[in-house]
Amino acid sequence: MNQPEPHEFEDREALAQALSNRIATALSDAIELRGRALLAVSGGSTPRELFKALSVEEIDWSKVTVTLVDERFVPPSHDRSNHRLVAACLLQNAAAPAHFIPLYNNAETPVEAARQASRQLEQAGDAIDVAILGMGADGHTASWFPGNEGLPELTSPTQEKPVMAAEGTGVPEPRLTLTLPRIAGARLLVLHIEGADKKETLDQALAGEAVEEMPIRAIFNSDAPSVQLYWAP
């Protein structure tokens, strides 16, 4: 199991600023090398301060494409939409010119929506330049949930689909999520967590290998480059 490289901060504001700076540098480097950059971000409450800090970074946002690590199968007007969060907190200020690829679309089913999102992502680049993961108290990341019948497919290292539909026990909406190869192939892969409880969950995940119990283990069991752990109490 690959151990993450830790970056610990006294408070969440310091973490947000440091991580924002690192992401901006990685995106600028990608633009210089390849003429464009692809950033995948997670939703939830944890990244709000990060998004606000990143939105004022002075880089060439017109050459950046932003997408989501995962999404609920709900329109962006829904209060649980990750698209809505990113639009409100990240795609503002200097970052307003960035191109956004949603995972949700008007397809009739999550499976068809995943197909359409996969096609768009494949056109955006061969690899994600920066992927920012979160983690739940149950050890899930992206929309890979413990007990999900489709988890082996989502976390298979040979999965060819970039985006798939997902379900989770007790999760109210169907989900759309990036699969393991797309996330593990990111040039910079960050796990952003906050609070002592999340640190305890991570320690538990790193102490075992069963992906079905704690799906984040799929990342540490993969051939991903060193995961950069950003944590603050």
PDB file of N, CA and C in Angstrom, residues 69-169:
ATOM      1  N   VAL A  69     -14.905  15.230  -9.779  1.00  0.00           N
ATOM      2  CA  VAL A  69     -14.564  13.849  -9.451  1.00  0.00           C
ATOM      3  C   VAL A  69     -15.826  13.001  -9.402  1.00  0.00           C
ATOM      4  N   ASP A  70     -16.902  13.575  -8.858  1.00  0.00           N
ATOM      5  CA  ASP A  70     -18.181  12.875  -8.860  1.00  0.00           C
ATOM      6  C   ASP A  70     -19.315  13.877  -8.732  1.00  0.00           C
ATOM      7  N   GLU A  71     -20.519  13.401  -8.981  1.00  0.00           N
ATOM      8  CA  GLU A  71     -21.700  14.273  -8.974  1.00  0.00           C
ATOM      9  C   GLU A  71     -22.946  13.451  -8.672  1.00  0.00           C
ATOM     10  N   ARG A  72     -23.907  14.095  -8.041  1.00  0.00           N
ATOM     11  CA  ARG A  72     -25.231  13.490  -7.895  1.00  0.00           C
ATOM     12  C   ARG A  72     -25.995  13.647  -9.215  1.00  0.00           C
ATOM     13  N   PHE A  73     -26.896  12.722  -9.485  1.00  0.00           N
ATOM     14  CA  PHE A  73     -27.689  12.817 -10.714  1.00  0.00           C
ATOM     15  C   PHE A  73     -28.846  13.786 -10.464  1.00  0.00           C
ATOM     16  N   VAL A  74     -28.459  15.060 -10.319  1.00  0.00           N
ATOM     17  CA  VAL A  74     -29.419  16.146 -10.090  1.00  0.00           C
ATOM     18  C   VAL A  74     -28.966  17.342 -10.926  1.00  0.00           C
ATOM     19  N   PRO A  75     -29.892  18.204 -11.349  1.00  0.00           N
ATOM     20  CA  PRO A  75     -29.513  19.384 -12.141  1.00  0.00           C
ATOM     21  C   PRO A  75     -28.756  20.401 -11.285  1.00  0.00           C
ATOM     22  N   PRO A  76     -28.044  21.323 -11.926  1.00  0.00           N
ATOM     23  CA  PRO A  76     -27.254  22.300 -11.179  1.00  0.00           C
ATOM     24  C   PRO A  76     -28.079  23.261 -10.324  1.00  0.00           C
ATOM     25  N   SER A  77     -29.374  23.301 -10.531  1.00  0.00           N
ATOM     26  CA  SER A  77     -30.238  24.127  -9.684  1.00  0.00           C
ATOM     27  C   SER A  77     -30.503  23.477  -8.324  1.00  0.00           C
ATOM     28  N   HIS A  78     -30.200  22.198  -8.190  1.00  0.00           N
ATOM     29  CA  HIS A  78     -30.461  21.446  -6.960  1.00  0.00           C
ATOM     30  C   HIS A  78     -29.459  21.847  -5.883  1.00  0.00           C
ATOM     31  N   ASP A  79     -29.911  21.940  -4.630  1.00  0.00           N
ATOM     32  CA  ASP A  79     -29.013  22.403  -3.573  1.00  0.00           C
ATOM     33  C   ASP A  79     -27.945  21.381  -3.199  1.00  0.00           C
ATOM     34  N   ARG A  80     -28.044  20.139  -3.690  1.00  0.00           N
ATOM     35  CA  ARG A  80     -27.011  19.128  -3.436  1.00  0.00           C
ATOM     36  C   ARG A  80     -26.099  18.916  -4.645  1.00  0.00           C
ATOM     37  N   SER A  81     -26.208  19.780  -5.626  1.00  0.00           N
ATOM     38  CA  SER A  81     -25.403  19.651  -6.841  1.00  0.00           C
ATOM     39  C   SER A  81     -23.970  20.139  -6.612  1.00  0.00           C
ATOM     40  N   ASN A  82     -22.995  19.316  -6.965  1.00  0.00           N
ATOM     41  CA  ASN A  82     -21.597  19.754  -6.918  1.00  0.00           C
ATOM     42  C   ASN A  82     -21.314  20.806  -7.988  1.00  0.00           C
ATOM     43  N   HIS A  83     -21.974  20.688  -9.122  1.00  0.00           N
ATOM     44  CA  HIS A  83     -21.873  21.705 -10.180  1.00  0.00           C
ATOM     45  C   HIS A  83     -22.222  23.077  -9.605  1.00  0.00           C
ATOM     46  N   ARG A  84     -23.291  23.131  -8.856  1.00  0.00           N
ATOM     47  CA  ARG A  84     -23.731  24.399  -8.261  1.00  0.00           C
ATOM     48  C   ARG A  84     -22.666  24.959  -7.329  1.00  0.00           C
ATOM     49  N   LEU A  85     -22.069  24.104  -6.519  1.00  0.00           N
ATOM     50  CA  LEU A  85     -21.017  24.535  -5.597  1.00  0.00           C
ATOM     51  C   LEU A  85     -19.819  25.106  -6.347  1.00  0.00           C
ATOM     52  N   VAL A  86     -19.380  24.405  -7.378  1.00  0.00           N
ATOM     53  CA  VAL A  86     -18.213  24.848  -8.138  1.00  0.00           C
ATOM     54  C   VAL A  86     -18.499  26.165  -8.851  1.00  0.00           C
ATOM     55  N   ALA A  87     -19.687  26.298  -9.411  1.00  0.00           N
ATOM     56  CA  ALA A  87     -20.056  27.534 -10.095  1.00  0.00           C
ATOM     57  C   ALA A  87     -20.070  28.714  -9.137  1.00  0.00           C
ATOM     58  N   ALA A  88     -20.545  28.483  -7.922  1.00  0.00           N
ATOM     59  CA  ALA A  88     -20.677  29.574  -6.957  1.00  0.00           C
ATOM     60  C   ALA A  88     -19.356  29.958  -6.306  1.00  0.00           C
ATOM     61  N   CYS A  89     -18.472  28.977  -6.082  1.00  0.00           N
ATOM     62  CA  CYS A  89     -17.266  29.234  -5.287  1.00  0.00           C
ATOM     63  C   CYS A  89     -15.959  29.225  -6.075  1.00  0.00           C
ATOM     64  N   LEU A  90     -15.895  28.499  -7.187  1.00  0.00           N
ATOM     65  CA  LEU A  90     -14.640  28.405  -7.943  1.00  0.00           C
ATOM     66  C   LEU A  90     -14.667  29.168  -9.257  1.00  0.00           C
ATOM     67  N   LEU A  91     -15.713  29.014 -10.031  1.00  0.00           N
ATOM     68  CA  LEU A  91     -15.741  29.615 -11.371  1.00  0.00           C
ATOM     69  C   LEU A  91     -16.149  31.086 -11.290  1.00  0.00           C
ATOM     70  N   GLN A  92     -15.413  31.811 -10.468  1.00  0.00           N
ATOM     71  CA  GLN A  92     -15.644  33.226 -10.217  1.00  0.00           C
ATOM     72  C   GLN A  92     -14.321  33.964 -10.332  1.00  0.00           C
ATOM     73  N   ASN A  93     -14.370  35.288 -10.262  1.00  0.00           N
ATOM     74  CA  ASN A  93     -13.156  36.102 -10.197  1.00  0.00           C
ATOM     75  C   ASN A  93     -12.218  35.774 -11.355  1.00  0.00           C
ATOM     76  N   ALA A  94     -10.930  35.546 -11.070  1.00  0.00           N
ATOM     77  CA  ALA A  94      -9.977  35.252 -12.143  1.00  0.00           C
ATOM     78  C   ALA A  94     -10.300  33.951 -12.860  1.00  0.00           C
ATOM     79  N   ALA A  95     -10.961  33.013 -12.158  1.00  0.00           N
ATOM     80  CA  ALA A  95     -11.244  31.694 -12.728  1.00  0.00           C
ATOM     81  C   ALA A  95     -12.496  31.669 -13.596  1.00  0.00           C
ATOM     82  N   ALA A  96     -13.186  32.783 -13.729  1.00  0.00           N
ATOM     83  CA  ALA A  96     -14.438  32.805 -14.499  1.00  0.00           C
ATOM     84  C   ALA A  96     -14.285  32.328 -15.945  1.00  0.00           C
ATOM     85  N   PRO A  97     -13.142  32.581 -16.624  1.00  0.00           N
ATOM     86  CA  PRO A  97     -13.025  32.128 -18.021  1.00  0.00           C
ATOM     87  C   PRO A  97     -12.793  30.627 -18.202  1.00  0.00           C
ATOM     88  N   ALA A  98     -12.597  29.883 -17.122  1.00  0.00           N
ATOM     89  CA  ALA A  98     -12.334  28.444 -17.253  1.00  0.00           C
ATOM     90  C   ALA A  98     -13.517  27.743 -17.905  1.00  0.00           C
ATOM     91  N   HIS A  99     -13.222  26.697 -18.667  1.00  0.00           N
ATOM     92  CA  HIS A  99     -14.258  25.861 -19.274  1.00  0.00           C
ATOM     93  C   HIS A  99     -14.666  24.797 -18.266  1.00  0.00           C
ATOM     94  N   PHE A 100     -15.951  24.496 -18.165  1.00  0.00           N
ATOM     95  CA  PHE A 100     -16.439  23.516 -17.204  1.00  0.00           C
ATOM     96  C   PHE A 100     -17.126  22.354 -17.918  1.00  0.00           C
ATOM     97  N   ILE A 101     -16.732  21.139 -17.553  1.00  0.00           N
ATOM     98  CA  ILE A 101     -17.384  19.929 -18.066  1.00  0.00           C
ATOM     99  C   ILE A 101     -18.164  19.297 -16.914  1.00  0.00           C
ATOM    100  N   PRO A 102     -19.482  19.393 -16.939  1.00  0.00           N
ATOM    101  CA  PRO A 102     -20.276  18.753 -15.877  1.00  0.00           C
ATOM    102  C   PRO A 102     -20.356  17.254 -16.097  1.00  0.00           C
ATOM    103  N   LEU A 103     -20.578  16.514 -15.031  1.00  0.00           N
ATOM    104  CA  LEU A 103     -20.866  15.085 -15.187  1.00  0.00           C
ATOM    105  C   LEU A 103     -22.355  14.859 -15.400  1.00  0.00           C
ATOM    106  N   TYR A 104     -23.184  15.671 -14.749  1.00  0.00           N
ATOM    107  CA  TYR A 104     -24.623  15.593 -14.969  1.00  0.00           C
ATOM    108  C   TYR A 104     -24.974  16.231 -16.302  1.00  0.00           C
ATOM    109  N   ASN A 105     -25.917  15.629 -17.000  1.00  0.00           N
ATOM    110  CA  ASN A 105     -26.478  16.226 -18.213  1.00  0.00           C
ATOM    111  C   ASN A 105     -27.935  15.775 -18.324  1.00  0.00           C
ATOM    112  N   ASN A 106     -28.587  16.161 -19.380  1.00  0.00           N
ATOM    113  CA  ASN A 106     -30.029  15.901 -19.505  1.00  0.00           C
ATOM    114  C   ASN A 106     -30.381  14.509 -20.022  1.00  0.00           C
ATOM    115  N   ALA A 107     -29.448  13.603 -19.969  1.00  0.00           N
ATOM    116  CA  ALA A 107     -29.737  12.225 -20.382  1.00  0.00           C
ATOM    117  C   ALA A 107     -30.834  11.636 -19.501  1.00  0.00           C
ATOM    118  N   GLU A 108     -31.544  10.648 -20.043  1.00  0.00           N
ATOM    119  CA  GLU A 108     -32.668  10.063 -19.314  1.00  0.00           C
ATOM    120  C   GLU A 108     -32.231   9.206 -18.128  1.00  0.00           C
ATOM    121  N   THR A 109     -31.039   8.622 -18.213  1.00  0.00           N
ATOM    122  CA  THR A 109     -30.575   7.736 -17.142  1.00  0.00           C
ATOM    123  C   THR A 109     -29.147   8.108 -16.739  1.00  0.00           C
ATOM    124  N   PRO A 110     -28.739   7.762 -15.509  1.00  0.00           N
ATOM    125  CA  PRO A 110     -27.353   7.997 -15.109  1.00  0.00           C
ATOM    126  C   PRO A 110     -26.344   7.292 -16.007  1.00  0.00           C
ATOM    127  N   VAL A 111     -26.687   6.103 -16.488  1.00  0.00           N
ATOM    128  CA  VAL A 111     -25.758   5.362 -17.358  1.00  0.00           C
ATOM    129  C   VAL A 111     -25.511   6.142 -18.647  1.00  0.00           C
ATOM    130  N   GLU A 112     -26.558   6.677 -19.256  1.00  0.00           N
ATOM    131  CA  GLU A 112     -26.385   7.452 -20.481  1.00  0.00           C
ATOM    132  C   GLU A 112     -25.674   8.769 -20.186  1.00  0.00           C
ATOM    133  N   ALA A 113     -25.971   9.392 -19.052  1.00  0.00           N
ATOM    134  CA  ALA A 113     -25.270  10.622 -18.677  1.00  0.00           C
ATOM    135  C   ALA A 113     -23.773  10.355 -18.528  1.00  0.00           C
ATOM    136  N   ALA A 114     -23.427   9.198 -17.952  1.00  0.00           N
ATOM    137  CA  ALA A 114     -22.013   8.841 -17.799  1.00  0.00           C
ATOM    138  C   ALA A 114     -21.338   8.663 -19.154  1.00  0.00           C
ATOM    139  N   ARG A 115     -22.053   8.072 -20.113  1.00  0.00           N
ATOM    140  CA  ARG A 115     -21.483   7.911 -21.458  1.00  0.00           C
ATOM    141  C   ARG A 115     -21.181   9.276 -22.075  1.00  0.00           C
ATOM    142  N   GLN A 116     -22.128  10.194 -21.954  1.00  0.00           N
ATOM    143  CA  GLN A 116     -21.936  11.516 -22.542  1.00  0.00           C
ATOM    144  C   GLN A 116     -20.781  12.263 -21.856  1.00  0.00           C
ATOM    145  N   ALA A 117     -20.712  12.180 -20.536  1.00  0.00           N
ATOM    146  CA  ALA A 117     -19.620  12.838 -19.811  1.00  0.00           C
ATOM    147  C   ALA A 117     -18.278  12.216 -20.165  1.00  0.00           C
ATOM    148  N   SER A 118     -18.244  10.897 -20.356  1.00  0.00           N
ATOM    149  CA  SER A 118     -17.004  10.218 -20.746  1.00  0.00           C
ATOM    150  C   SER A 118     -16.487  10.749 -22.072  1.00  0.00           C
ATOM    151  N   ARG A 119     -17.396  10.930 -23.034  1.00  0.00           N
ATOM    152  CA  ARG A 119     -16.970  11.436 -24.339  1.00  0.00           C
ATOM    153  C   ARG A 119     -16.365  12.841 -24.214  1.00  0.00           C
ATOM    154  N   GLN A 120     -16.978  13.677 -23.408  1.00  0.00           N
ATOM    155  CA  GLN A 120     -16.462  15.035 -23.237  1.00  0.00           C
ATOM    156  C   GLN A 120     -15.093  15.036 -22.570  1.00  0.00           C
ATOM    157  N   LEU A 121     -14.929  14.188 -21.552  1.00  0.00           N
ATOM    158  CA  LEU A 121     -13.646  14.142 -20.854  1.00  0.00           C
ATOM    159  C   LEU A 121     -12.539  13.604 -21.746  1.00  0.00           C
ATOM    160  N   GLU A 122     -12.851  12.638 -22.567  1.00  0.00           N
ATOM    161  CA  GLU A 122     -11.849  12.091 -23.472  1.00  0.00           C
ATOM    162  C   GLU A 122     -11.355  13.144 -24.457  1.00  0.00           C
ATOM    163  N   GLN A 123     -12.212  14.087 -24.798  1.00  0.00           N
ATOM    164  CA  GLN A 123     -11.808  15.174 -25.699  1.00  0.00           C
ATOM    165  C   GLN A 123     -10.982  16.236 -24.985  1.00  0.00           C
ATOM    166  N   ALA A 124     -11.070  16.267 -23.653  1.00  0.00           N
ATOM    167  CA  ALA A 124     -10.406  17.325 -22.889  1.00  0.00           C
ATOM    168  C   ALA A 124      -8.930  17.064 -22.639  1.00  0.00           C
ATOM    169  N   GLY A 125      -8.485  15.830 -22.807  1.00  0.00           N
ATOM    170  CA  GLY A 125      -7.075  15.531 -22.586  1.00  0.00           C
ATOM    171  C   GLY A 125      -6.863  14.079 -22.232  1.00  0.00           C
ATOM    172  N   ASP A 126      -5.630  13.623 -22.388  1.00  0.00           N
ATOM    173  CA  ASP A 126      -5.330  12.221 -22.132  1.00  0.00           C
ATOM    174  C   ASP A 126      -5.213  11.918 -20.648  1.00  0.00           C
ATOM    175  N   ALA A 127      -4.994  12.935 -19.818  1.00  0.00           N
ATOM    176  CA  ALA A 127      -4.860  12.715 -18.375  1.00  0.00           C
ATOM    177  C   ALA A 127      -5.285  13.976 -17.634  1.00  0.00           C
ATOM    178  N   ILE A 128      -5.737  13.779 -16.418  1.00  0.00           N
ATOM    179  CA  ILE A 128      -6.054  14.902 -15.537  1.00  0.00           C
ATOM    180  C   ILE A 128      -4.735  15.460 -14.996  1.00  0.00           C
ATOM    181  N   ASP A 129      -4.592  16.755 -15.036  1.00  0.00           N
ATOM    182  CA  ASP A 129      -3.365  17.361 -14.504  1.00  0.00           C
ATOM    183  C   ASP A 129      -3.394  17.438 -12.981  1.00  0.00           C
ATOM    184  N   VAL A 130      -4.545  17.814 -12.414  1.00  0.00           N
ATOM    185  CA  VAL A 130      -4.692  17.888 -10.961  1.00  0.00           C
ATOM    186  C   VAL A 130      -6.048  17.304 -10.581  1.00  0.00           C
ATOM    187  N   ALA A 131      -6.054  16.343  -9.665  1.00  0.00           N
ATOM    188  CA  ALA A 131      -7.292  15.781  -9.126  1.00  0.00           C
ATOM    189  C   ALA A 131      -7.295  15.976  -7.617  1.00  0.00           C
ATOM    190  N   ILE A 132      -8.381  16.548  -7.097  1.00  0.00           N
ATOM    191  CA  ILE A 132      -8.512  16.792  -5.664  1.00  0.00           C
ATOM    192  C   ILE A 132      -9.599  15.874  -5.119  1.00  0.00           C
ATOM    193  N   LEU A 133      -9.221  14.946  -4.263  1.00  0.00           N
ATOM    194  CA  LEU A 133     -10.161  14.001  -3.672  1.00  0.00           C
ATOM    195  C   LEU A 133     -10.558  14.445  -2.268  1.00  0.00           C
ATOM    196  N   GLY A 134     -11.761  14.083  -1.883  1.00  0.00           N
ATOM    197  CA  GLY A 134     -12.178  14.167  -0.497  1.00  0.00           C
ATOM    198  C   GLY A 134     -12.353  12.752   0.033  1.00  0.00           C
ATOM    199  N   MET A 135     -12.819  12.648   1.268  1.00  0.00           N
ATOM    200  CA  MET A 135     -13.052  11.330   1.859  1.00  0.00           C
ATOM    201  C   MET A 135     -14.156  11.445   2.897  1.00  0.00           C
ATOM    202  N   GLY A 136     -15.083  10.487   2.891  1.00  0.00           N
ATOM    203  CA  GLY A 136     -16.155  10.473   3.872  1.00  0.00           C
ATOM    204  C   GLY A 136     -15.762   9.728   5.135  1.00  0.00           C
ATOM    205  N   ALA A 137     -16.573   9.867   6.163  1.00  0.00           N
ATOM    206  CA  ALA A 137     -16.311   9.196   7.435  1.00  0.00           C
ATOM    207  C   ALA A 137     -16.356   7.676   7.304  1.00  0.00           C
ATOM    208  N   ASP A 138     -16.992   7.182   6.234  1.00  0.00           N
ATOM    209  CA  ASP A 138     -17.054   5.739   5.997  1.00  0.00           C
ATOM    210  C   ASP A 138     -15.913   5.235   5.112  1.00  0.00           C
ATOM    211  N   GLY A 139     -14.993   6.134   4.768  1.00  0.00           N
ATOM    212  CA  GLY A 139     -13.867   5.733   3.926  1.00  0.00           C
ATOM    213  C   GLY A 139     -14.168   5.756   2.449  1.00  0.00           C
ATOM    214  N   HIS A 140     -15.278   6.391   2.042  1.00  0.00           N
ATOM    215  CA  HIS A 140     -15.544   6.488   0.599  1.00  0.00           C
ATOM    216  C   HIS A 140     -14.809   7.697   0.026  1.00  0.00           C
ATOM    217  N   THR A 141     -14.516   7.613  -1.238  1.00  0.00           N
ATOM    218  CA  THR A 141     -14.009   8.751  -1.990  1.00  0.00           C
ATOM    219  C   THR A 141     -14.675   8.705  -3.356  1.00  0.00           C
ATOM    220  N   ALA A 142     -14.666   9.848  -4.075  1.00  0.00           N
ATOM    221  CA  ALA A 142     -15.474   9.945  -5.288  1.00  0.00           C
ATOM    222  C   ALA A 142     -16.885   9.454  -4.934  1.00  0.00           C
ATOM    223  N   SER A 143     -17.513   8.659  -5.787  1.00  0.00           N
ATOM    224  CA  SER A 143     -18.784   8.015  -5.411  1.00  0.00           C
ATOM    225  C   SER A 143     -18.577   6.515  -5.321  1.00  0.00           C
ATOM    226  N   TRP A 144     -17.481   6.138  -4.694  1.00  0.00           N
ATOM    227  CA  TRP A 144     -17.175   4.738  -4.421  1.00  0.00           C
ATOM    228  C   TRP A 144     -17.566   4.472  -2.973  1.00  0.00           C
ATOM    229  N   PHE A 145     -18.677   3.799  -2.761  1.00  0.00           N
ATOM    230  CA  PHE A 145     -19.198   3.601  -1.419  1.00  0.00           C
ATOM    231  C   PHE A 145     -19.032   2.163  -0.959  1.00  0.00           C
ATOM    232  N   PRO A 146     -18.788   1.965   0.353  1.00  0.00           N
ATOM    233  CA  PRO A 146     -18.726   0.597   0.878  1.00  0.00           C
ATOM    234  C   PRO A 146     -20.026  -0.153   0.578  1.00  0.00           C
ATOM    235  N   GLY A 147     -19.894  -1.392   0.160  1.00  0.00           N
ATOM    236  CA  GLY A 147     -21.063  -2.210  -0.108  1.00  0.00           C
ATOM    237  C   GLY A 147     -21.716  -1.979  -1.452  1.00  0.00           C
ATOM    238  N   ASN A 148     -21.196  -1.048  -2.247  1.00  0.00           N
ATOM    239  CA  ASN A 148     -21.740  -0.796  -3.577  1.00  0.00           C
ATOM    240  C   ASN A 148     -21.475  -2.008  -4.466  1.00  0.00           C
ATOM    241  N   GLU A 149     -22.527  -2.572  -5.059  1.00  0.00           N
ATOM    242  CA  GLU A 149     -22.352  -3.754  -5.903  1.00  0.00           C
ATOM    243  C   GLU A 149     -21.444  -3.474  -7.094  1.00  0.00           C
ATOM    244  N   GLY A 150     -21.426  -2.229  -7.564  1.00  0.00           N
ATOM    245  CA  GLY A 150     -20.596  -1.887  -8.713  1.00  0.00           C
ATOM    246  C   GLY A 150     -19.182  -1.471  -8.362  1.00  0.00           C
ATOM    247  N   LEU A 151     -18.820  -1.539  -7.068  1.00  0.00           N
ATOM    248  CA  LEU A 151     -17.504  -1.057  -6.641  1.00  0.00           C
ATOM    249  C   LEU A 151     -16.341  -1.744  -7.367  1.00  0.00           C
ATOM    250  N   PRO A 152     -16.368  -3.066  -7.569  1.00  0.00           N
ATOM    251  CA  PRO A 152     -15.249  -3.683  -8.283  1.00  0.00           C
ATOM    252  C   PRO A 152     -15.033  -3.109  -9.681  1.00  0.00           C
ATOM    253  N   GLU A 153     -16.106  -2.753 -10.369  1.00  0.00           N
ATOM    254  CA  GLU A 153     -15.965  -2.146 -11.695  1.00  0.00           C
ATOM    255  C   GLU A 153     -15.421  -0.722 -11.601  1.00  0.00           C
ATOM    256  N   LEU A 154     -15.923   0.043 -10.646  1.00  0.00           N
ATOM    257  CA  LEU A 154     -15.487   1.433 -10.492  1.00  0.00           C
ATOM    258  C   LEU A 154     -14.015   1.529 -10.141  1.00  0.00           C
ATOM    259  N   THR A 155     -13.523   0.556  -9.384  1.00  0.00           N
ATOM    260  CA  THR A 155     -12.152   0.614  -8.884  1.00  0.00           C
ATOM    261  C   THR A 155     -11.229  -0.380  -9.573  1.00  0.00           C
ATOM    262  N   SER A 156     -11.659  -0.924 -10.694  1.00  0.00           N
ATOM    263  CA  SER A 156     -10.800  -1.847 -11.442  1.00  0.00           C
ATOM    264  C   SER A 156      -9.682  -1.069 -12.143  1.00  0.00           C
ATOM    265  N   PRO A 157      -8.435  -1.504 -12.008  1.00  0.00           N
ATOM    266  CA  PRO A 157      -7.336  -0.809 -12.687  1.00  0.00           C
ATOM    267  C   PRO A 157      -7.392  -0.932 -14.207  1.00  0.00           C
ATOM    268  N   THR A 158      -8.235  -1.823 -14.714  1.00  0.00           N
ATOM    269  CA  THR A 158      -8.366  -1.983 -16.169  1.00  0.00           C
ATOM    270  C   THR A 158      -9.664  -1.375 -16.707  1.00  0.00           C
ATOM    271  N   GLN A 159     -10.390  -0.654 -15.875  1.00  0.00           N
ATOM    272  CA  GLN A 159     -11.644  -0.038 -16.314  1.00  0.00           C
ATOM    273  C   GLN A 159     -11.354   1.004 -17.399  1.00  0.00           C
ATOM    274  N   GLU A 160     -11.999   0.871 -18.550  1.00  0.00           N
ATOM    275  CA  GLU A 160     -11.735   1.787 -19.664  1.00  0.00           C
ATOM    276  C   GLU A 160     -12.667   2.998 -19.681  1.00  0.00           C
ATOM    277  N   LYS A 161     -13.790   2.925 -18.979  1.00  0.00           N
ATOM    278  CA  LYS A 161     -14.725   4.047 -18.963  1.00  0.00           C
ATOM    279  C   LYS A 161     -14.237   5.114 -17.986  1.00  0.00           C
ATOM    280  N   PRO A 162     -14.110   6.358 -18.429  1.00  0.00           N
ATOM    281  CA  PRO A 162     -13.681   7.407 -17.500  1.00  0.00           C
ATOM    282  C   PRO A 162     -14.725   7.736 -16.448  1.00  0.00           C
ATOM    283  N   VAL A 163     -16.011   7.686 -16.838  1.00  0.00           N
ATOM    284  CA  VAL A 163     -17.119   8.040 -15.946  1.00  0.00           C
ATOM    285  C   VAL A 163     -18.129   6.904 -15.947  1.00  0.00           C
ATOM    286  N   MET A 164     -18.632   6.574 -14.764  1.00  0.00           N
ATOM    287  CA  MET A 164     -19.659   5.539 -14.659  1.00  0.00           C
ATOM    288  C   MET A 164     -20.748   5.995 -13.692  1.00  0.00           C
ATOM    289  N   ALA A 165     -21.926   5.404 -13.842  1.00  0.00           N
ATOM    290  CA  ALA A 165     -22.998   5.608 -12.879  1.00  0.00           C
ATOM    291  C   ALA A 165     -22.704   4.769 -11.643  1.00  0.00           C
ATOM    292  N   ALA A 166     -23.159   5.246 -10.479  1.00  0.00           N
ATOM    293  CA  ALA A 166     -22.899   4.547  -9.224  1.00  0.00           C
ATOM    294  C   ALA A 166     -24.092   4.691  -8.292  1.00  0.00           C
ATOM    295  N   GLU A 167     -24.232   3.711  -7.427  1.00  0.00           N
ATOM    296  CA  GLU A 167     -25.253   3.748  -6.374  1.00  0.00           C
ATOM    297  C   GLU A 167     -24.535   3.570  -5.047  1.00  0.00           C
ATOM    298  N   GLY A 168     -25.211   3.945  -3.974  1.00  0.00           N
ATOM    299  CA  GLY A 168     -24.645   3.744  -2.657  1.00  0.00           C
ATOM    300  C   GLY A 168     -25.745   3.456  -1.649  1.00  0.00           C
ATOM    301  N   THR A 169     -25.486   2.557  -0.700  1.00  0.00           N
ATOM    302  CA  THR A 169     -26.473   2.240   0.322  1.00  0.00           C
ATOM    303  C   THR A 169     -26.777   3.480   1.151  1.00  0.00           C
TER     304      THR A 169
END
